mmCIF file of C-alpha atoms in Angstrom:
data_model
loop_
_atom_site.group_PDB
_atom_site.id
_atom_site.type_symbol
_atom_site.label_atom_id
_atom_site.label_comp_id
_atom_site.label_asym_id
_atom_site.label_seq_id
_atom_site.Cartn_x
_atom_site.Cartn_y
_atom_site.Cartn_z
ATOM 1 C CA UNK B 1 110.343 80.954 107.576
ATOM 2 C CA UNK B 2 107.419 80.802 104.589
ATOM 3 C CA UNK B 3 107.859 78.090 102.232
ATOM 4 C CA UNK B 4 106.753 77.505 99.026
ATOM 5 C CA UNK B 5 107.268 73.909 97.999
ATOM 6 C CA UNK B 6 106.157 73.494 94.112
ATOM 7 C CA UNK B 7 105.499 70.131 92.081
ATOM 8 C CA UNK B 8 103.805 68.683 89.231
ATOM 9 C CA UNK B 9 106.288 69.788 86.589
ATOM 10 C CA UNK B 10 107.800 67.588 83.457
ATOM 11 C CA UNK B 11 107.757 66.234 79.979
ATOM 12 C CA UNK B 12 104.233 66.634 78.254
ATOM 13 C CA UNK B 13 103.516 66.374 74.455
ATOM 14 C CA UNK B 14 102.125 69.926 72.525
ATOM 15 C CA UNK B 15 98.393 69.720 73.380
ATOM 16 C CA UNK B 16 98.546 67.757 76.731
ATOM 17 C CA UNK B 17 97.991 68.938 80.040
ATOM 18 C CA UNK B 18 99.653 69.043 83.159
ATOM 19 C CA UNK B 19 98.448 70.366 86.816
ATOM 20 C CA UNK B 20 101.093 71.881 88.992
ATOM 21 C CA UNK B 21 100.948 72.351 92.707
ATOM 22 C CA UNK B 22 102.338 74.711 95.582
ATOM 23 C CA UNK B 23 102.306 73.314 98.982
ATOM 24 C CA UNK B 24 102.397 76.202 101.409
ATOM 25 C CA UNK B 25 103.380 76.629 104.922
ATOM 26 C CA UNK B 26 104.783 78.712 107.915
ATOM 27 C CA UNK B 27 102.130 81.352 107.163
ATOM 28 C CA UNK B 28 98.236 81.871 107.030
ATOM 29 C CA UNK B 29 97.214 80.969 103.871
ATOM 30 C CA UNK B 30 94.096 82.627 103.097
ATOM 31 C CA UNK B 31 95.189 85.770 103.868
ATOM 32 C CA UNK B 32 97.747 86.142 101.012
ATOM 33 C CA UNK B 33 97.129 86.595 97.054
ATOM 34 C CA UNK B 34 99.454 84.023 95.239
ATOM 35 C CA UNK B 35 101.032 83.894 91.740
ATOM 36 C CA UNK B 36 102.491 81.978 89.071
ATOM 37 C CA UNK B 37 105.436 83.631 87.064
ATOM 38 C CA UNK B 38 107.151 81.578 84.578
ATOM 39 C CA UNK B 39 110.708 81.606 83.132
ATOM 40 C CA UNK B 40 112.058 79.897 79.910
ATOM 41 C CA UNK B 41 115.250 78.824 79.683
ATOM 42 C CA UNK B 42 117.876 81.558 79.555
ATOM 43 C CA UNK B 43 115.209 84.256 79.675
ATOM 44 C CA UNK B 44 113.652 86.597 81.872
ATOM 45 C CA UNK B 45 110.644 86.484 83.840
ATOM 46 C CA UNK B 46 106.980 86.678 83.054
ATOM 47 C CA UNK B 47 104.039 86.553 85.008
ATOM 48 C CA UNK B 48 101.003 83.994 84.535
ATOM 49 C CA UNK B 49 98.234 84.266 87.121
ATOM 50 C CA UNK B 50 97.260 85.361 90.148
ATOM 51 C CA UNK B 51 94.301 84.862 92.409
ATOM 52 C CA UNK B 52 93.220 86.395 95.651
ATOM 53 C CA UNK B 53 93.457 85.084 99.148
ATOM 54 C CA UNK B 54 89.894 83.963 99.143
ATOM 55 C CA UNK B 55 90.285 82.283 95.425
ATOM 56 C CA UNK B 56 87.234 84.695 94.679
ATOM 57 C CA UNK B 57 89.352 86.544 91.864
ATOM 58 C CA UNK B 58 91.792 85.354 89.313
ATOM 59 C CA UNK B 59 93.513 87.257 86.850
ATOM 60 C CA UNK B 60 95.553 85.963 83.607
ATOM 61 C CA UNK B 61 98.514 87.195 81.350
ATOM 62 C CA UNK B 62 96.995 86.931 77.803
ATOM 63 C CA UNK B 63 99.797 84.546 76.674
ATOM 64 C CA UNK B 64 97.453 81.643 78.905
ATOM 65 C CA UNK B 65 94.089 83.297 79.128
ATOM 66 C CA UNK B 66 91.757 80.542 78.199
ATOM 67 C CA UNK B 67 94.394 77.822 78.426
ATOM 68 C CA UNK B 68 95.297 77.688 82.079
ATOM 69 C CA UNK B 69 93.359 77.791 85.489
ATOM 70 C CA UNK B 70 94.897 78.981 88.907
ATOM 71 C CA UNK B 71 93.018 78.012 92.277
ATOM 72 C CA UNK B 72 93.489 77.381 95.525
ATOM 73 C CA UNK B 73 92.478 74.873 98.575
ATOM 74 C CA UNK B 74 92.968 76.730 101.674
ATOM 75 C CA UNK B 75 91.901 73.845 103.404
ATOM 76 C CA UNK B 76 95.130 72.092 102.312
ATOM 77 C CA UNK B 77 97.514 75.569 102.284
ATOM 78 C CA UNK B 78 97.993 74.597 98.437
ATOM 79 C CA UNK B 79 97.952 76.744 95.248
ATOM 80 C CA UNK B 80 96.968 75.042 91.637
ATOM 81 C CA UNK B 81 97.616 75.885 87.844
ATOM 82 C CA UNK B 82 95.996 73.269 85.454
ATOM 83 C CA UNK B 83 97.610 74.338 82.330
ATOM 84 C CA UNK B 84 95.832 72.509 79.121
ATOM 85 C CA UNK B 85 96.368 73.043 75.361
ATOM 86 C CA UNK B 86 100.219 73.389 75.991
ATOM 87 C CA UNK B 87 102.532 74.830 73.532
ATOM 88 C CA UNK B 88 106.156 74.606 72.941
ATOM 89 C CA UNK B 89 106.583 78.172 74.487
ATOM 90 C CA UNK B 90 105.126 77.227 77.700
ATOM 91 C CA UNK B 91 108.283 75.407 78.699
ATOM 92 C CA UNK B 92 109.512 77.117 81.675
ATOM 93 C CA UNK B 93 110.423 77.061 85.034
ATOM 94 C CA UNK B 94 107.043 77.653 86.698
ATOM 95 C CA UNK B 95 107.616 79.664 90.202
ATOM 96 C CA UNK B 96 104.765 79.789 92.711
ATOM 97 C CA UNK B 97 104.863 83.369 94.563
ATOM 98 C CA UNK B 98 103.294 84.913 97.557
ATOM 99 C CA UNK B 99 101.884 88.546 97.546
ATOM 100 C CA UNK B 100 102.309 90.782 100.593
ATOM 101 C CA UNK B 101 98.365 91.170 100.874
ATOM 102 C CA UNK B 102 95.100 89.261 100.098
ATOM 103 C CA UNK B 103 94.492 91.156 97.130
ATOM 104 C CA UNK B 104 96.953 90.947 94.003
ATOM 105 C CA UNK B 105 96.164 94.694 93.212
ATOM 106 C CA UNK B 106 99.440 96.998 94.426
ATOM 107 C CA UNK B 107 100.684 94.340 96.226
ATOM 108 C CA UNK B 108 104.131 92.794 96.299
ATOM 109 C CA UNK B 109 105.758 89.033 95.217
ATOM 110 C CA UNK B 110 107.460 88.836 98.496
ATOM 111 C CA UNK B 111 108.375 84.958 98.645
ATOM 112 C CA UNK B 112 109.011 82.763 95.767
ATOM 113 C CA UNK B 113 109.145 78.860 95.784
ATOM 114 C CA UNK B 114 111.948 76.883 93.944
ATOM 115 C CA UNK B 115 109.941 76.153 90.794
ATOM 116 C CA UNK B 116 109.430 73.297 88.724
ATOM 117 C CA UNK B 117 109.988 72.809 85.379
ATOM 118 C CA UNK B 118 107.745 72.260 82.361
ATOM 119 C CA UNK B 119 108.753 70.837 79.420
ATOM 120 C CA UNK B 120 106.549 70.762 76.239
ATOM 121 C CA UNK B 121 108.206 68.833 73.398
ATOM 122 C CA UNK B 122 107.355 65.718 71.232
ATOM 123 C CA UNK R 1 100.545 96.418 78.979
ATOM 124 C CA UNK R 2 102.996 98.631 80.462
ATOM 125 C CA UNK R 3 106.270 98.024 79.271
ATOM 126 C CA UNK R 4 109.685 97.814 81.567
ATOM 127 C CA UNK R 5 113.086 98.664 80.059
ATOM 128 C CA UNK R 6 116.520 98.486 81.998
ATOM 129 C CA UNK R 7 119.912 99.315 81.231
ATOM 130 C CA UNK R 8 122.535 98.265 80.942
ATOM 131 C CA UNK R 9 121.629 94.360 80.108
ATOM 132 C CA UNK R 10 125.094 93.479 81.787
ATOM 133 C CA UNK R 11 127.520 95.124 83.357
ATOM 134 C CA UNK R 12 130.864 94.108 85.140
ATOM 135 C CA UNK R 13 132.410 96.024 87.646
ATOM 136 C CA UNK R 14 135.338 95.373 90.783
ATOM 137 C CA UNK R 15 134.374 94.306 94.131
ATOM 138 C CA UNK R 16 133.656 97.525 96.297
ATOM 139 C CA UNK R 17 132.763 99.826 93.169
ATOM 140 C CA UNK R 18 129.279 101.577 92.995
ATOM 141 C CA UNK R 19 127.009 100.095 90.620
ATOM 142 C CA UNK R 20 123.906 101.444 89.238
ATOM 143 C CA UNK R 21 120.761 100.370 87.421
ATOM 144 C CA UNK R 22 118.021 101.987 85.757
ATOM 145 C CA UNK R 23 114.722 100.704 84.962
ATOM 146 C CA UNK R 24 111.939 102.802 82.913
ATOM 147 C CA UNK R 25 108.281 102.545 82.666
ATOM 148 C CA UNK R 26 106.200 103.217 79.668
ATOM 149 C CA UNK R 27 103.784 104.694 81.816
ATOM 150 C CA UNK R 28 103.527 106.186 84.882
ATOM 151 C CA UNK R 29 103.546 103.975 87.570
ATOM 152 C CA UNK R 30 103.851 106.093 90.905
ATOM 153 C CA UNK R 31 106.138 104.303 92.932
ATOM 154 C CA UNK R 32 105.048 100.627 92.514
ATOM 155 C CA UNK R 33 107.799 99.385 91.531
ATOM 156 C CA UNK R 34 109.945 96.048 93.053
ATOM 157 C CA UNK R 35 113.526 95.040 92.415
ATOM 158 C CA UNK R 36 114.431 91.484 92.453
ATOM 159 C CA UNK R 37 117.527 89.533 92.416
ATOM 160 C CA UNK R 38 118.440 85.961 90.976
ATOM 161 C CA UNK R 39 121.210 84.182 91.424
ATOM 162 C CA UNK R 40 121.707 81.188 88.560
ATOM 163 C CA UNK R 41 119.905 78.327 89.112
ATOM 164 C CA UNK R 42 117.680 80.001 92.243
ATOM 165 C CA UNK R 43 114.361 81.969 92.461
ATOM 166 C CA UNK R 44 114.062 85.587 92.365
ATOM 167 C CA UNK R 45 114.342 87.260 95.764
ATOM 168 C CA UNK R 46 112.863 90.621 96.909
ATOM 169 C CA UNK R 47 114.990 93.030 97.451
ATOM 170 C CA UNK R 48 113.314 96.146 97.388
ATOM 171 C CA UNK R 49 109.367 97.030 97.393
ATOM 172 C CA UNK R 50 107.387 100.525 96.706
ATOM 173 C CA UNK R 51 110.384 101.827 94.484
ATOM 174 C CA UNK R 52 112.781 102.473 97.771
ATOM 175 C CA UNK R 53 111.607 100.375 100.547
ATOM 176 C CA UNK R 54 114.377 97.595 101.981
ATOM 177 C CA UNK R 55 112.896 94.401 102.344
ATOM 178 C CA UNK R 56 113.753 93.475 106.260
ATOM 179 C CA UNK R 57 117.216 91.528 106.172
ATOM 180 C CA UNK R 58 118.275 93.001 102.890
ATOM 181 C CA UNK R 59 121.629 94.381 103.601
ATOM 182 C CA UNK R 60 121.543 97.997 103.277
ATOM 183 C CA UNK R 61 124.551 98.601 100.575
ATOM 184 C CA UNK R 62 121.043 98.083 98.101
ATOM 185 C CA UNK R 63 118.912 100.808 97.358
ATOM 186 C CA UNK R 64 116.197 102.091 95.191
ATOM 187 C CA UNK R 65 114.954 105.793 93.986
ATOM 188 C CA UNK R 66 112.818 107.093 91.461
ATOM 189 C CA UNK R 67 108.950 107.482 91.026
ATOM 190 C CA UNK R 68 106.775 108.016 87.883
ATOM 191 C CA UNK R 69 108.507 106.280 85.008
ATOM 192 C CA UNK R 70 112.172 106.325 86.017
ATOM 193 C CA UNK R 71 113.721 104.430 88.635
ATOM 194 C CA UNK R 72 117.342 103.701 89.854
ATOM 195 C CA UNK R 73 118.470 100.654 91.727
ATOM 196 C CA UNK R 74 122.383 100.771 93.329
ATOM 197 C CA UNK R 75 124.366 98.753 94.628
ATOM 198 C CA UNK R 76 126.871 100.638 97.182
ATOM 199 C CA UNK R 77 129.943 98.627 97.163
ATOM 200 C CA UNK R 78 129.753 95.441 95.158
ATOM 201 C CA UNK R 79 130.681 92.365 96.753
ATOM 202 C CA UNK R 80 130.956 88.930 95.124
ATOM 203 C CA UNK R 81 127.821 87.665 96.517
ATOM 204 C CA UNK R 82 126.280 89.910 94.280
ATOM 205 C CA UNK R 83 126.561 88.074 91.232
ATOM 206 C CA UNK R 84 123.034 87.763 89.864
ATOM 207 C CA UNK R 85 120.731 89.558 87.586
ATOM 208 C CA UNK R 86 118.557 91.934 88.609
ATOM 209 C CA UNK R 87 114.941 92.411 87.180
ATOM 210 C CA UNK R 88 112.805 95.574 87.779
ATOM 211 C CA UNK R 89 108.994 94.852 88.240
ATOM 212 C CA UNK R 90 106.047 97.291 87.982
ATOM 213 C CA UNK R 91 102.900 96.845 89.912
ATOM 214 C CA UNK R 92 100.614 99.631 89.359
ATOM 215 C CA UNK R 93 98.636 98.053 86.360
ATOM 216 C CA UNK R 94 97.677 94.423 85.744
ATOM 217 C CA UNK R 95 99.382 92.444 84.484
ATOM 218 C CA UNK R 96 102.222 93.075 86.418
ATOM 219 C CA UNK R 97 105.437 93.349 83.706
ATOM 220 C CA UNK R 98 109.101 92.920 84.411
ATOM 221 C CA UNK R 99 112.403 94.598 82.843
ATOM 222 C CA UNK R 100 114.427 92.333 80.830
ATOM 223 C CA UNK R 101 116.950 92.100 83.486
ATOM 224 C CA UNK R 102 120.675 93.101 84.127
ATOM 225 C CA UNK R 103 123.465 90.574 84.510
ATOM 226 C CA UNK R 104 125.723 91.720 86.988
ATOM 227 C CA UNK R 105 129.494 89.908 87.077
ATOM 228 C CA UNK R 106 132.559 90.612 89.026
ATOM 229 C CA UNK R 107 135.544 91.745 86.901
#
């Protein structure tokens, strides 16, 4: 069974930084594009970023472009999200999700982790 | 970005009822649409992909249809364990975008 385990969330001040990790297991990590999706408290789902299976291509939502960086280490089966210049509106549960192919084009988010909460507040 | 709308925003139905949720895209998205179920306090789970394909292991009471801009999600016989919020999501264009969700309760 696919396992996706996020970590790294917590309380951070506005303007601060945080790095999220997602440890993947029970599938061939490098064969799948990966994504981060977030959900503000009591709100809907917002796609944040994605990377291809090789890590060679990435895409970002306009709301985080220039502040967040997605990366992956296929030797460690781990996905990352480096979040800089954090704002109150970045407060959310951040989910790691696996695409059904090595590309994020025309691909489905078929498995999700349990999420990690990021709170941006002074 | 493609805007996704859903209706209704919430509904209450009895066990055994047929439940239908609609999703509309602001642009043509072919059949690149998924439906997710999110139970309270849990991560979303994929139910249907490519508008009408049921993910392996998902009960057959769930179904989806549509293409282009208009899509429908149906629970043929509502069960107590179906209490959740349901989201549609398009993946024809980047960025992928979600509908606002439909909260389903038991009457």
